[in-house]
Amino acid sequence: MSTTARTTAPAPGAAKARDLFPPPPAFAARARINPSSWTAQRLDDAAADPLGYWEAAADALEWRTRWTKVLDWQAPRAKWFVGGTLNATESCLDRHARTWRRTKAALIWEGEPGEVRTLTYGQLHDEVCRFAGALRALGLDKGDRAAIYLPLVPEAVIAMLACARLGVTHSVVFGGFSAEALGSRINDASCKVVITADGGARRGQVVRLKETVDKALADGACPTVTNVVVVRRTGHEVQMAPGRDLWWHDVTREAQPVTEAVAVDAEHPLYILYTSGTTGKPKGVVHSTGGYLVGVARTMRWVFDLKDEDIFWCSADVGWVTGHSYVVYGPLANGATVFLYEGAPTYPGPDRFWSMIARHKISILYTAPTAIRTFMRLGDQHVKRHDLSSLRLLGSVGEPINPEAWRWYHQTVGGARCPVVDTWWQTETGAIMASPFPGMTPQKPGSCTKPLPGLAMDVVHQDGSRCADDEQGFLVIQAPWPSMMRTVWGDDERFRQTYWVQVKDPATGAPWYFTGDGARRDKDGYLWVIGRVDDVVNVAGHRLGTAEVESALVLHSAVAEAAVVGRPDEVKGQGIVAFVTLKDGRQPSEALVEELKRQVVGEIGSFARPDDIRWANALPKTRSGKIMRRLLRELATTGRVTGDMTSLEDFGAIAALRPSEE
Ligand code: WT7
């Protein structure tokens, strides 16, 4: 690793770091946390007593048995709320369905074709109980795993919660993943059941999800799967394997509702979510039940200043962690009204987002910089055509936001009246870690501001010593936190090696959590996250390991070797460039370029399609055989001169000139 982060956006802060956006007074006056609120007075206590802080946060959930000890920390093994038991759905559903919120909308869903479905807390509770009964009838029990491969329809939320109600650990696989990627995730977690749909609607087309599931399961490729439950969404004809495949509407009709949720230990794995790392194999990030819910419930309420009258829209798919934490568990634990949209952001027109915000009176929008940049390019007129006065708060997540996009979001979308919360976190952290409090923290475009209370984070050198102000180093987390990942599914050693051996407390030798991000801390203590310092790229907010794309490429019979790097992309943050050497006798051609791109789409999914394939006679390597990635990154950012897809990079000479790197 090197301290030079692969910048995914123009260096944030460089020129305009002095610009400060204090919370608009009208917002601050009504905010849950503002400089004069009772809570704000107590935030300093959190630093002195983080465990007390988290214990108070845990009181906001519904527990079956109260914990006896807040934290048991044997680095890197954390147990939070030791002895506590609970069921996530009791905090997210039952307790709301018992109050006036029974008739409050929990979900407002809009399909891409335009249909709208609303489920109240009472209805969502009933649907979850019924589907949990269906899963139980299929033999699922506490401790089992189920895979969820669905479009963004209400059934995705119902399926997740139904698993949780039984103590079944869910593994949601984003609908954009290929059959190969889905199959390997199903097998890694030995899932017994796959929950899918005939298809989803995207850009006016049908995404044939059931077909992909059939391909993943073909020829006994996933031997642990006994059943596939299929939601009828698009209505097109699908193959139903007798005995194995069942319709959602049939199994729920016959089901005995699970009115009594299964209590689990606070540490029980609520879900597994696969994310990319520096090797070819994605890691199954395991999240707990108790600590995870504490983290998402607290941040949902404070970072988004959530009120009962809000209509909250987090535009992420439930296939990513943002969807788990801020579409499902965080909002529902707070009894919020969540808006969900199934389809493409610019379908059927460039104003789809703004039209939905106006029609549904959405008050909080949480989206990704890549989307913001896309809308910015499409032009202000599409935003201005709609009445966005319902919006009161904006959020950003997934990658560094460049100050220009931040300003556009603030001004054009938010009318300068909505604070912008730039939230830094990761699949591994479970919940937001650094963010402004919208009613209290002055914002600086491009900075996620400061770590939230109860957390210890800093920017340090590789030896653990603290970086000076404005000096770039590694972003680390120096103490355990409730929503932290617990392990890599089935690979505890990988968990340790990936996160807990890189940086230590220089004073005590205690391990610190390594985020993989490079960052700076300015003189006000604000954090400026620059981007990844490892071989991970962030394409349109989707995290990908370059090694994963390389593994996909070398599976092709023509490929001898491949090296994949990211290059800055104005809209997507980063794009993917692959340098490929071919086997003897194989010739570069434009047809082969297309074949290789298809190969990657087939192995991973369409979001991983390389932007550019470049041929090389050999890959530039150091004397010890390490690929000179820095050189390749430099090359990748310089455009092709000829546009000739068959020209060959000659690395022989360059490699000889640069014997070592990194
Ligand atoms: C990586 C985590 C967090 C949910 C979505 C992505 C980058 C995320 C920010 C931000 C700068 C950010 C980091 C991080 N990142 N949010 N506000 N500012 N960078 O989750 O796929 O686990 O990716 O996304 O590089 O490590 P993920």
XYZ file of C-alpha atoms and ligand atoms in Angstrom:
689
model
C 0.000 0.000 0.000
C 1.125 3.526 -0.591
C -0.121 6.766 0.922
C -0.920 8.136 -2.507
C -4.638 7.651 -2.830
C -6.106 7.012 -6.266
C -8.105 10.120 -6.530
C -11.589 9.457 -7.798
C -12.554 13.092 -8.021
C -10.743 16.374 -8.461
C -8.692 16.938 -5.293
C -11.355 18.108 -2.886
C -10.768 21.195 -0.920
C -7.676 22.350 -2.657
C -8.871 25.748 -3.779
C -12.139 26.274 -1.942
C -11.427 24.700 1.446
C -12.110 27.991 3.181
C -15.713 28.007 2.053
C -17.952 27.245 4.955
C -21.672 26.544 4.814
C -23.186 26.937 8.276
C -26.530 25.196 8.749
C -29.343 27.448 7.506
C -30.896 29.044 10.626
C -34.403 27.904 9.708
C -33.189 24.320 9.540
C -31.038 24.530 12.650
C -33.849 25.980 14.735
C -35.952 22.835 14.265
C -33.125 20.287 14.165
C -32.854 17.433 16.651
C -29.279 18.442 17.249
C -28.408 22.119 17.128
C -25.907 24.059 19.174
C -28.424 24.760 21.921
C -30.151 21.384 22.101
C -29.872 19.243 25.172
C -28.288 16.441 23.147
C -25.612 18.710 21.772
C -24.621 19.658 25.305
C -23.918 16.020 26.018
C -21.953 15.100 22.916
C -18.654 15.868 24.588
C -19.459 13.160 27.108
C -19.350 10.616 24.293
C -15.612 11.058 23.873
C -15.021 10.551 27.577
C -17.389 7.599 27.844
C -18.042 5.981 24.439
C -19.537 2.852 25.999
C -22.024 4.940 27.931
C -22.870 6.737 24.723
C -23.545 3.477 22.875
C -25.489 2.043 25.748
C -27.833 5.030 25.615
C -28.172 4.544 21.852
C -29.082 0.882 22.393
C -31.981 1.927 24.608
C -33.741 3.132 21.472
C -34.233 -0.473 20.322
C -36.613 -3.114 21.542
C -34.756 -5.889 23.367
C -36.048 -9.214 24.637
C -33.287 -9.535 27.198
C -31.140 -6.632 28.277
C -27.357 -6.969 27.897
C -25.133 -7.507 30.887
C -21.987 -5.946 29.429
C -21.693 -3.314 26.695
C -18.493 -4.549 25.056
C -16.196 -7.511 25.131
C -13.153 -6.587 22.999
C -10.458 -9.118 22.216
C -9.048 -7.385 19.152
C -10.154 -7.855 16.470
C -13.041 -9.819 17.982
C -15.831 -7.609 19.313
C -18.952 -8.649 21.152
C -21.371 -5.792 21.757
C -24.283 -5.865 24.184
C -23.168 -9.167 25.621
C -26.030 -11.313 26.842
C -28.641 -9.169 25.075
C -31.238 -10.836 22.873
C -33.608 -9.293 20.366
C -35.226 -9.709 16.991
C -34.570 -6.979 14.431
C -38.143 -7.041 13.160
C -39.577 -6.267 16.598
C -37.641 -2.991 16.584
C -38.461 -2.315 12.934
C -42.111 -3.443 12.798
C -43.912 -4.847 15.822
C -43.421 -1.889 18.087
C -44.646 0.541 15.422
C -47.582 -1.664 14.460
C -48.714 -1.486 18.095
C -49.012 2.325 18.001
C -50.561 5.027 15.806
C -47.895 4.158 13.256
C -49.888 1.029 12.385
C -51.574 3.169 9.717
C -48.499 5.270 8.892
C -46.846 4.502 5.542
C -43.700 2.446 6.027
C -42.981 2.026 2.315
C -44.068 4.080 -0.665
C -42.868 2.299 -3.759
C -42.866 3.476 -7.356
C -42.167 0.985 -10.124
C -40.337 2.105 -13.214
C -43.478 1.870 -15.365
C -45.119 4.251 -12.877
C -47.340 2.159 -10.601
C -47.332 3.117 -6.912
C -47.784 0.821 -3.892
C -47.954 1.945 -0.284
C -47.559 -0.366 2.690
C -48.364 0.870 6.167
C -46.470 -0.419 9.180
C -49.417 -2.687 9.906
C -49.442 -4.078 6.387
C -45.674 -4.488 6.212
C -45.745 -6.304 9.537
C -48.413 -8.684 8.246
C -46.584 -9.333 4.974
C -43.342 -10.063 6.805
C -45.050 -12.445 9.238
C -46.700 -14.256 6.369
C -43.566 -14.573 4.254
C -41.588 -15.687 7.307
C -44.184 -18.442 7.672
C -43.639 -19.437 4.059
C -39.883 -19.642 4.578
C -40.381 -21.673 7.734
C -42.569 -24.090 5.807
C -39.696 -24.522 3.358
C -37.530 -25.667 6.250
C -35.649 -22.456 7.016
C -34.686 -22.035 10.633
C -32.510 -19.857 12.850
C -28.883 -20.067 11.707
C -29.689 -20.919 8.059
C -28.856 -18.633 5.119
C -31.067 -17.433 2.274
C -30.038 -15.536 -0.848
C -32.141 -12.622 -2.085
C -31.803 -11.658 -5.750
C -34.610 -9.216 -6.453
C -35.310 -5.928 -8.179
C -36.115 -2.991 -5.903
C -39.699 -4.005 -5.167
C -41.384 -4.075 -1.725
C -40.861 -7.850 -1.650
C -37.105 -7.233 -1.345
C -37.687 -5.461 1.978
C -40.284 -8.040 3.045
C -37.890 -10.906 2.228
C -35.023 -9.389 4.210
C -37.219 -8.797 7.236
C -38.866 -12.217 6.972
C -35.422 -13.819 7.160
C -34.550 -11.648 10.137
C -37.797 -12.623 11.853
C -36.702 -16.274 11.800
C -33.057 -15.631 12.677
C -32.144 -16.639 9.115
C -29.077 -14.744 7.883
C -29.813 -13.077 4.549
C -27.385 -12.543 1.722
C -28.736 -9.981 -0.721
C -27.055 -10.130 -4.124
C -27.484 -7.017 -6.269
C -29.637 -7.755 -9.346
C -26.868 -6.489 -11.630
C -24.580 -9.397 -10.752
C -24.139 -12.200 -13.273
C -25.055 -15.879 -12.837
C -21.418 -16.691 -12.051
C -21.215 -14.056 -9.336
C -24.599 -15.051 -7.903
C -23.692 -18.749 -7.866
C -20.398 -18.231 -6.081
C -22.119 -16.104 -3.422
C -24.876 -18.696 -2.927
C -22.243 -21.403 -2.495
C -19.935 -19.417 -0.256
C -22.736 -19.007 2.280
C -24.416 -22.401 1.604
C -27.784 -20.759 1.048
C -30.780 -23.077 1.256
C -33.292 -20.875 -0.504
C -33.043 -18.228 -3.239
C -35.696 -15.510 -3.343
C -35.990 -13.869 -6.742
C -38.481 -12.467 -9.264
C -39.350 -13.297 -12.835
C -37.712 -10.008 -13.731
C -37.308 -6.344 -12.950
C -38.026 -3.211 -14.945
C -35.011 -1.205 -16.022
C -34.864 1.430 -18.739
C -38.101 0.123 -20.224
C -36.671 -3.373 -20.553
C -37.128 -6.537 -18.533
C -34.096 -7.702 -16.540
C -34.518 -11.473 -16.587
C -33.526 -12.323 -13.048
C -35.132 -15.771 -12.902
C -33.196 -16.818 -15.989
C -29.981 -15.777 -14.273
C -30.903 -17.783 -11.175
C -31.622 -20.822 -13.386
C -28.193 -20.434 -14.956
C -26.512 -20.125 -11.567
C -28.222 -23.267 -10.285
C -27.887 -25.331 -13.476
C -26.303 -28.809 -13.338
C -26.289 -28.923 -9.559
C -23.898 -25.954 -9.363
C -25.449 -24.830 -6.067
C -26.110 -28.080 -4.207
C -27.331 -26.471 -0.963
C -30.322 -24.793 -2.630
C -33.550 -26.706 -2.072
C -36.042 -24.063 -3.221
C -36.396 -20.914 -5.274
C -39.234 -18.526 -4.430
C -40.268 -16.326 -7.346
C -42.077 -12.988 -7.139
C -44.255 -12.281 -10.159
C -43.193 -8.794 -11.134
C -42.928 -8.424 -14.885
C -45.300 -11.231 -15.785
C -43.242 -12.644 -18.631
C -43.037 -16.403 -18.935
C -40.365 -18.157 -16.898
C -39.345 -21.774 -16.399
C -40.448 -23.155 -13.040
C -38.521 -26.287 -12.010
C -41.090 -28.670 -10.464
C -40.485 -29.286 -6.764
C -37.814 -26.609 -6.587
C -39.412 -23.389 -7.794
C -42.442 -21.863 -6.107
C -44.379 -18.649 -6.655
C -44.258 -16.089 -3.851
C -48.033 -15.590 -4.073
C -48.650 -19.327 -3.673
C -46.358 -19.910 -0.703
C -47.610 -16.850 1.149
C -51.271 -17.737 0.571
C -50.785 -21.057 2.338
C -48.428 -19.803 5.035
C -48.959 -19.792 8.795
C -47.837 -16.264 9.854
C -44.901 -16.083 12.250
C -46.489 -13.805 14.827
C -43.831 -14.616 17.408
C -40.408 -13.465 16.172
C -37.392 -15.628 16.989
C -35.183 -13.936 19.574
C -31.475 -14.110 18.738
C -28.275 -13.193 20.511
C -27.097 -9.613 19.930
C -24.123 -11.050 18.027
C -26.241 -13.295 15.767
C -25.405 -12.603 12.089
C -28.239 -10.535 10.657
C -26.752 -10.600 7.185
C -23.834 -11.315 4.923
C -23.036 -8.828 2.185
C -20.311 -9.486 -0.348
C -17.899 -6.719 -1.174
C -14.758 -6.448 -3.238
C -11.257 -6.410 -1.893
C -7.763 -6.660 -3.251
C -7.980 -10.337 -4.198
C -10.138 -11.976 -6.862
C -12.621 -13.383 -4.356
C -15.237 -11.066 -2.836
C -15.471 -11.072 0.946
C -18.685 -11.969 2.742
C -18.922 -9.129 5.258
C -20.827 -10.382 8.315
C -22.947 -7.963 10.336
C -24.421 -8.580 13.762
C -27.984 -7.949 14.895
C -27.731 -5.818 18.056
C -24.695 -3.645 17.440
C -25.565 -3.173 13.779
C -29.077 -1.980 14.569
C -27.785 0.392 17.237
C -25.418 1.969 14.700
C -27.942 2.386 11.908
C -30.809 3.496 14.136
C -28.710 6.199 15.821
C -27.183 7.580 12.621
C -30.518 7.514 10.813
C -32.047 9.703 13.486
C -29.211 12.133 14.032
C -27.437 12.433 10.682
C -30.713 12.714 8.778
C -32.461 14.657 11.539
C -35.335 12.255 11.026
C -38.845 13.310 12.054
C -42.082 11.367 11.847
C -43.424 13.582 9.079
C -40.417 13.027 6.799
C -40.521 11.079 3.578
C -37.055 9.689 3.267
C -35.548 8.546 -0.009
C -32.218 6.773 -0.127
C -31.803 5.988 -3.815
C -29.465 3.001 -3.317
C -30.459 -0.524 -4.249
C -30.960 -2.972 -1.379
C -28.170 -4.990 -2.987
C -25.601 -2.609 -1.477
C -24.915 -1.768 2.141
C -26.472 1.676 1.764
C -29.736 -0.067 0.951
C -29.465 -2.374 3.953
C -28.706 0.392 6.423
C -30.667 3.382 5.070
C -33.473 1.873 2.999
C -34.404 -0.913 5.392
C -33.009 -1.191 8.919
C -32.164 2.405 9.873
C -35.414 4.027 8.697
C -37.741 1.244 9.843
C -36.109 1.050 13.278
C -37.162 4.706 13.576
C -40.682 4.255 12.247
C -39.915 6.376 9.188
C -41.690 6.550 5.849
C -39.346 5.232 3.172
C -39.677 5.933 -0.516
C -38.436 3.254 -2.948
C -37.950 3.499 -6.689
C -37.387 0.437 -8.814
C -35.865 1.736 -11.998
C -33.245 3.752 -13.821
C -32.696 7.347 -12.621
C -33.181 8.936 -16.022
C -36.040 6.843 -17.364
C -38.238 7.656 -19.182
C -36.785 11.169 -19.065
C -33.968 13.112 -17.424
C -36.348 14.521 -14.777
C -37.615 11.242 -13.300
C -35.935 11.906 -9.913
C -37.320 15.421 -9.626
C -40.777 14.417 -10.714
C -40.884 11.737 -8.001
C -39.637 14.129 -5.331
C -42.356 16.613 -6.268
C -45.162 14.042 -6.557
C -44.336 12.156 -3.346
C -43.265 15.248 -1.400
C -39.957 13.694 -0.471
C -38.242 15.652 2.277
C -34.841 13.969 2.536
C -32.839 12.749 -0.465
C -29.750 10.562 0.013
C -27.897 9.723 -3.194
C -24.454 9.235 -4.737
C -22.045 11.734 -6.308
C -22.086 9.805 -9.578
C -25.851 10.404 -9.830
C -25.448 14.055 -8.879
C -22.821 14.546 -11.602
C -25.043 12.811 -14.136
C -27.955 15.135 -13.327
C -25.677 18.159 -13.345
C -24.628 17.334 -16.896
C -28.197 16.836 -18.032
C -28.938 20.456 -17.216
C -30.703 22.569 -14.582
C -33.907 22.878 -16.594
C -34.986 19.316 -15.685
C -34.651 20.099 -11.995
C -36.274 23.518 -12.232
C -39.390 22.203 -13.971
C -40.460 20.598 -10.687
C -41.491 21.927 -7.314
C -38.835 20.606 -4.951
C -39.910 22.707 -1.982
C -40.664 19.546 0.039
C -36.913 18.863 0.294
C -35.295 19.943 3.536
C -32.111 17.866 3.686
C -29.719 16.322 1.145
C -27.173 13.538 1.601
C -24.275 12.152 -0.372
C -22.519 8.784 -0.090
C -20.281 6.316 -1.864
C -17.300 8.311 -3.026
C -15.692 11.678 -2.549
C -17.969 14.414 -3.870
C -16.172 17.080 -5.830
C -16.929 20.610 -4.586
C -18.485 21.589 -7.910
C -21.060 18.796 -7.690
C -21.645 19.595 -4.005
C -22.418 23.219 -4.843
C -24.744 22.258 -7.651
C -26.578 19.815 -5.396
C -26.848 22.441 -2.639
C -27.949 25.281 -4.896
C -29.917 23.757 -7.754
C -31.521 20.809 -5.990
C -31.641 22.148 -2.440
C -32.345 25.781 -3.289
C -29.598 26.720 -0.798
C -32.037 25.999 2.035
C -31.094 22.332 2.616
C -27.930 21.295 4.445
C -25.860 18.647 2.647
C -24.617 15.704 4.717
C -21.596 14.119 3.060
C -21.474 10.771 4.837
C -18.341 8.632 4.891
C -18.626 4.950 5.682
C -18.116 1.498 4.180
C -19.796 -1.880 3.831
C -17.546 -2.940 6.697
C -18.494 -0.126 9.069
C -22.221 -0.896 8.714
C -23.271 2.652 9.535
C -22.203 6.224 8.816
C -18.945 7.069 10.596
C -18.142 10.641 9.607
C -20.717 13.248 8.681
C -21.928 16.672 9.688
C -24.885 17.033 12.008
C -27.044 18.997 9.590
C -28.318 21.441 12.205
C -25.008 22.028 13.888
C -21.885 21.366 11.817
C -20.777 23.954 9.262
C -20.237 22.128 5.982
C -17.275 22.390 3.625
C -17.943 21.120 0.105
C -15.924 17.929 -0.392
C -15.349 17.130 3.278
C -17.343 14.575 5.277
C -16.488 16.866 8.213
C -15.857 14.981 11.474
C -16.199 11.537 13.016
C -19.545 11.035 14.752
C -19.702 10.757 18.552
C -18.602 7.504 20.147
C -16.032 6.892 17.417
C -12.260 7.267 17.355
C -10.909 7.991 13.871
C -7.834 9.722 12.613
C -5.379 10.180 9.761
C -2.037 8.518 10.482
C 1.233 7.437 8.905
C 1.935 3.781 8.272
C 3.746 3.585 11.630
C 0.637 4.831 13.401
C 1.962 8.282 14.209
C -0.502 11.102 13.682
C -0.332 13.050 10.431
C 0.067 16.797 10.670
C -2.802 19.032 9.557
C -3.302 18.788 5.792
C -0.808 15.959 5.503
C -2.087 12.932 3.613
C -2.112 9.544 5.328
C -4.285 6.551 6.117
C -7.739 6.852 7.561
C -7.968 4.499 10.542
C -10.543 3.685 13.209
C -8.909 3.366 16.600
C -11.587 1.754 18.735
C -14.339 -0.799 18.121
C -17.834 0.443 17.281
C -21.174 -1.387 17.520
C -21.969 -1.700 13.797
C -18.499 -2.900 12.790
C -18.293 -6.050 10.664
C -17.672 -9.126 12.770
C -15.779 -11.332 10.339
C -15.464 -12.439 6.731
C -17.931 -15.291 6.322
C -16.009 -18.542 6.670
C -12.620 -16.820 6.723
C -11.713 -15.272 10.033
C -8.052 -15.089 9.089
C -8.849 -12.993 6.044
C -10.804 -10.615 8.266
C -7.738 -10.169 10.455
C -5.294 -9.833 7.593
C -7.391 -7.397 5.561
C -8.224 -4.929 8.293
C -6.274 -5.429 11.487
C -2.581 -5.867 10.779
C -1.671 -2.784 8.700
C -1.597 -0.087 11.365
C -1.076 -0.264 15.120
C -1.244 2.146 18.012
C 2.426 3.153 18.266
C 2.106 3.554 22.025
C 0.460 0.261 22.947
C 0.800 -1.914 19.846
C -2.981 -2.407 19.795
C -4.313 -2.995 16.284
C -6.338 -0.290 14.568
C -8.904 -0.827 11.834
C -7.476 -0.016 8.402
C -10.111 1.518 6.122
C -8.159 1.283 2.866
C -8.765 5.011 2.318
C -6.295 7.840 2.083
C -7.316 11.106 3.729
C -6.241 14.444 5.146
C -7.350 16.225 8.302
C -7.418 19.996 8.087
C -6.710 22.518 10.820
C -10.367 22.463 11.896
C -10.236 18.696 12.317
C -12.313 18.129 9.170
C -11.639 14.954 7.201
C -11.016 15.002 3.465
C -11.224 11.460 2.127
C -9.257 11.228 -1.087
C -9.933 7.665 -2.202
C -8.645 4.128 -1.918
C -4.990 3.404 -1.335
C -5.397 -0.275 -2.235
C -6.261 -1.987 -5.501
C -9.928 -1.276 -5.226
C -11.764 0.993 -7.655
C -15.031 2.812 -7.196
C -17.030 2.851 -10.418
C -20.250 4.850 -10.206
C -20.334 4.137 -6.480
C -19.834 0.400 -7.055
C -16.791 -1.044 -5.426
C -14.685 -3.431 -7.460
C -11.371 -5.143 -6.893
C -9.027 -4.800 -9.852
C -7.968 -8.392 -9.138
C -11.556 -9.528 -9.614
C -11.679 -8.048 -13.099
C -8.242 -9.517 -13.847
C -9.420 -12.981 -12.774
C -12.393 -12.651 -15.096
C -10.179 -11.667 -18.039
C -7.619 -14.448 -17.666
C -10.413 -17.021 -17.871
C -10.614 -16.166 -21.584
C -8.641 -18.608 -23.709
C -6.819 -15.852 -25.613
C -5.526 -14.023 -22.539
C -2.101 -14.682 -21.066
C -2.053 -11.926 -18.468
C -4.143 -8.950 -17.476
C -3.613 -5.915 -15.259
C -6.560 -3.705 -14.398
C -6.398 -0.159 -13.071
C -8.826 2.668 -12.449
C -8.690 6.021 -14.162
C -10.543 9.193 -13.212
C -13.921 9.534 -14.896
C -15.908 12.743 -14.796
C -19.243 11.086 -14.183
C -18.518 7.647 -12.733
C -15.688 8.760 -10.453
C -13.479 6.046 -11.865
C -13.497 3.973 -15.025
C -11.784 0.636 -15.663
C -8.855 0.135 -17.999
C -7.447 -3.347 -18.617
C -3.975 -3.990 -20.038
C -3.956 -7.409 -21.634
C -1.235 -9.632 -23.055
C -2.370 -12.373 -25.383
C -1.230 -15.962 -25.667
C 1.136 -16.895 -28.495
C -0.658 -17.001 -31.791
C -3.592 -14.840 -30.674
C -3.973 -11.469 -32.354
C -5.549 -8.271 -31.017
C -8.770 -7.334 -32.765
C -11.782 -5.169 -32.153
C -13.880 -8.317 -31.962
C -11.658 -9.580 -29.163
C -12.080 -6.299 -27.298
C -15.824 -6.884 -27.300
C -15.389 -10.526 -26.307
C -13.247 -9.601 -23.344
C -15.689 -6.950 -22.185
C -18.460 -9.546 -22.435
C -16.309 -11.970 -20.490
C -16.119 -9.529 -17.562
C -19.851 -8.801 -17.742
C -20.491 -12.553 -17.663
C -18.228 -13.213 -14.704
C -19.160 -10.209 -12.576
C -21.944 -8.098 -14.039
C -22.540 -5.263 -16.442
C -21.404 -2.555 -14.010
C -17.885 -4.041 -14.162
C -17.552 -3.704 -17.963
C -14.093 -2.269 -18.736
C -14.147 1.128 -20.460
C -10.965 0.363 -22.283
C -8.972 -2.748 -23.194
C -5.369 -2.043 -24.146
C -3.022 -4.598 -25.591
C 0.517 -5.013 -24.334
C 3.366 -7.185 -25.534
C 4.272 -7.746 -21.894
C 3.132 -6.208 -18.625
C 5.642 -3.832 -17.040
C 7.028 -5.538 -13.941
C 9.574 -4.839 -11.283
C 12.584 -7.098 -10.899
C 10.724 -9.019 -8.248
C 7.873 -9.571 -10.671
C 5.354 -7.065 -9.299
C 3.219 -5.348 -11.903
C 4.065 -1.646 -12.030
C 0.566 -0.434 -11.356
C 1.461 3.177 -10.851
C 2.886 3.294 -14.343
C -0.219 1.632 -15.730
C -2.450 4.112 -13.914
C -0.509 6.975 -15.417
C -0.848 5.422 -18.847
C -4.516 4.681 -18.380
C -5.308 8.332 -17.794
C -3.627 9.401 -21.011
C -6.152 8.787 -23.753
C -5.479 6.675 -26.792
C -3.814 8.722 -29.437
C -5.013 6.869 -32.497
C -8.178 5.249 -31.261
C -6.776 2.135 -32.884
C -8.076 -0.767 -30.855
C -5.394 -3.121 -32.080
C -2.225 -1.159 -31.341
C 0.190 -2.715 -28.899
C 1.839 -1.046 -25.905
C 5.515 -1.938 -25.823
C 6.463 -2.232 -22.180
C 9.783 -4.029 -22.584
C 11.835 -0.849 -22.584
C 9.804 0.997 -19.927
C 10.090 -1.866 -17.494
C 13.829 -1.890 -17.875
C 13.957 1.832 -17.121
C 11.935 1.595 -13.938
C 13.267 -1.338 -11.971
C 11.201 -0.872 -8.847
C 8.073 0.792 -7.615
C 5.771 0.853 -4.596
C -15.718 3.179 0.106
C -16.676 2.186 0.677
C -20.752 3.602 2.242
C -21.738 2.973 1.405
C -21.458 3.001 -0.059
C -20.102 2.511 -0.454
C -15.785 5.437 -0.453
C -17.926 6.129 0.684
C -17.621 8.275 0.913
C -17.629 9.682 1.153
C -15.467 9.803 0.267
C -16.471 7.722 0.317
C -14.557 5.164 0.394
C -14.945 3.915 1.153
N -16.690 6.389 0.182
N -18.485 7.257 1.113
N -18.689 10.291 1.698
N -16.530 10.393 0.820
N -15.398 8.484 -0.002
O -19.715 1.405 0.293
O -18.797 -0.124 -1.459
O -18.206 -0.398 0.965
O -17.297 1.513 -0.389
O -16.433 4.180 -0.614
O -13.471 4.909 -0.446
O -13.837 3.163 1.594
P -18.509 0.516 -0.162
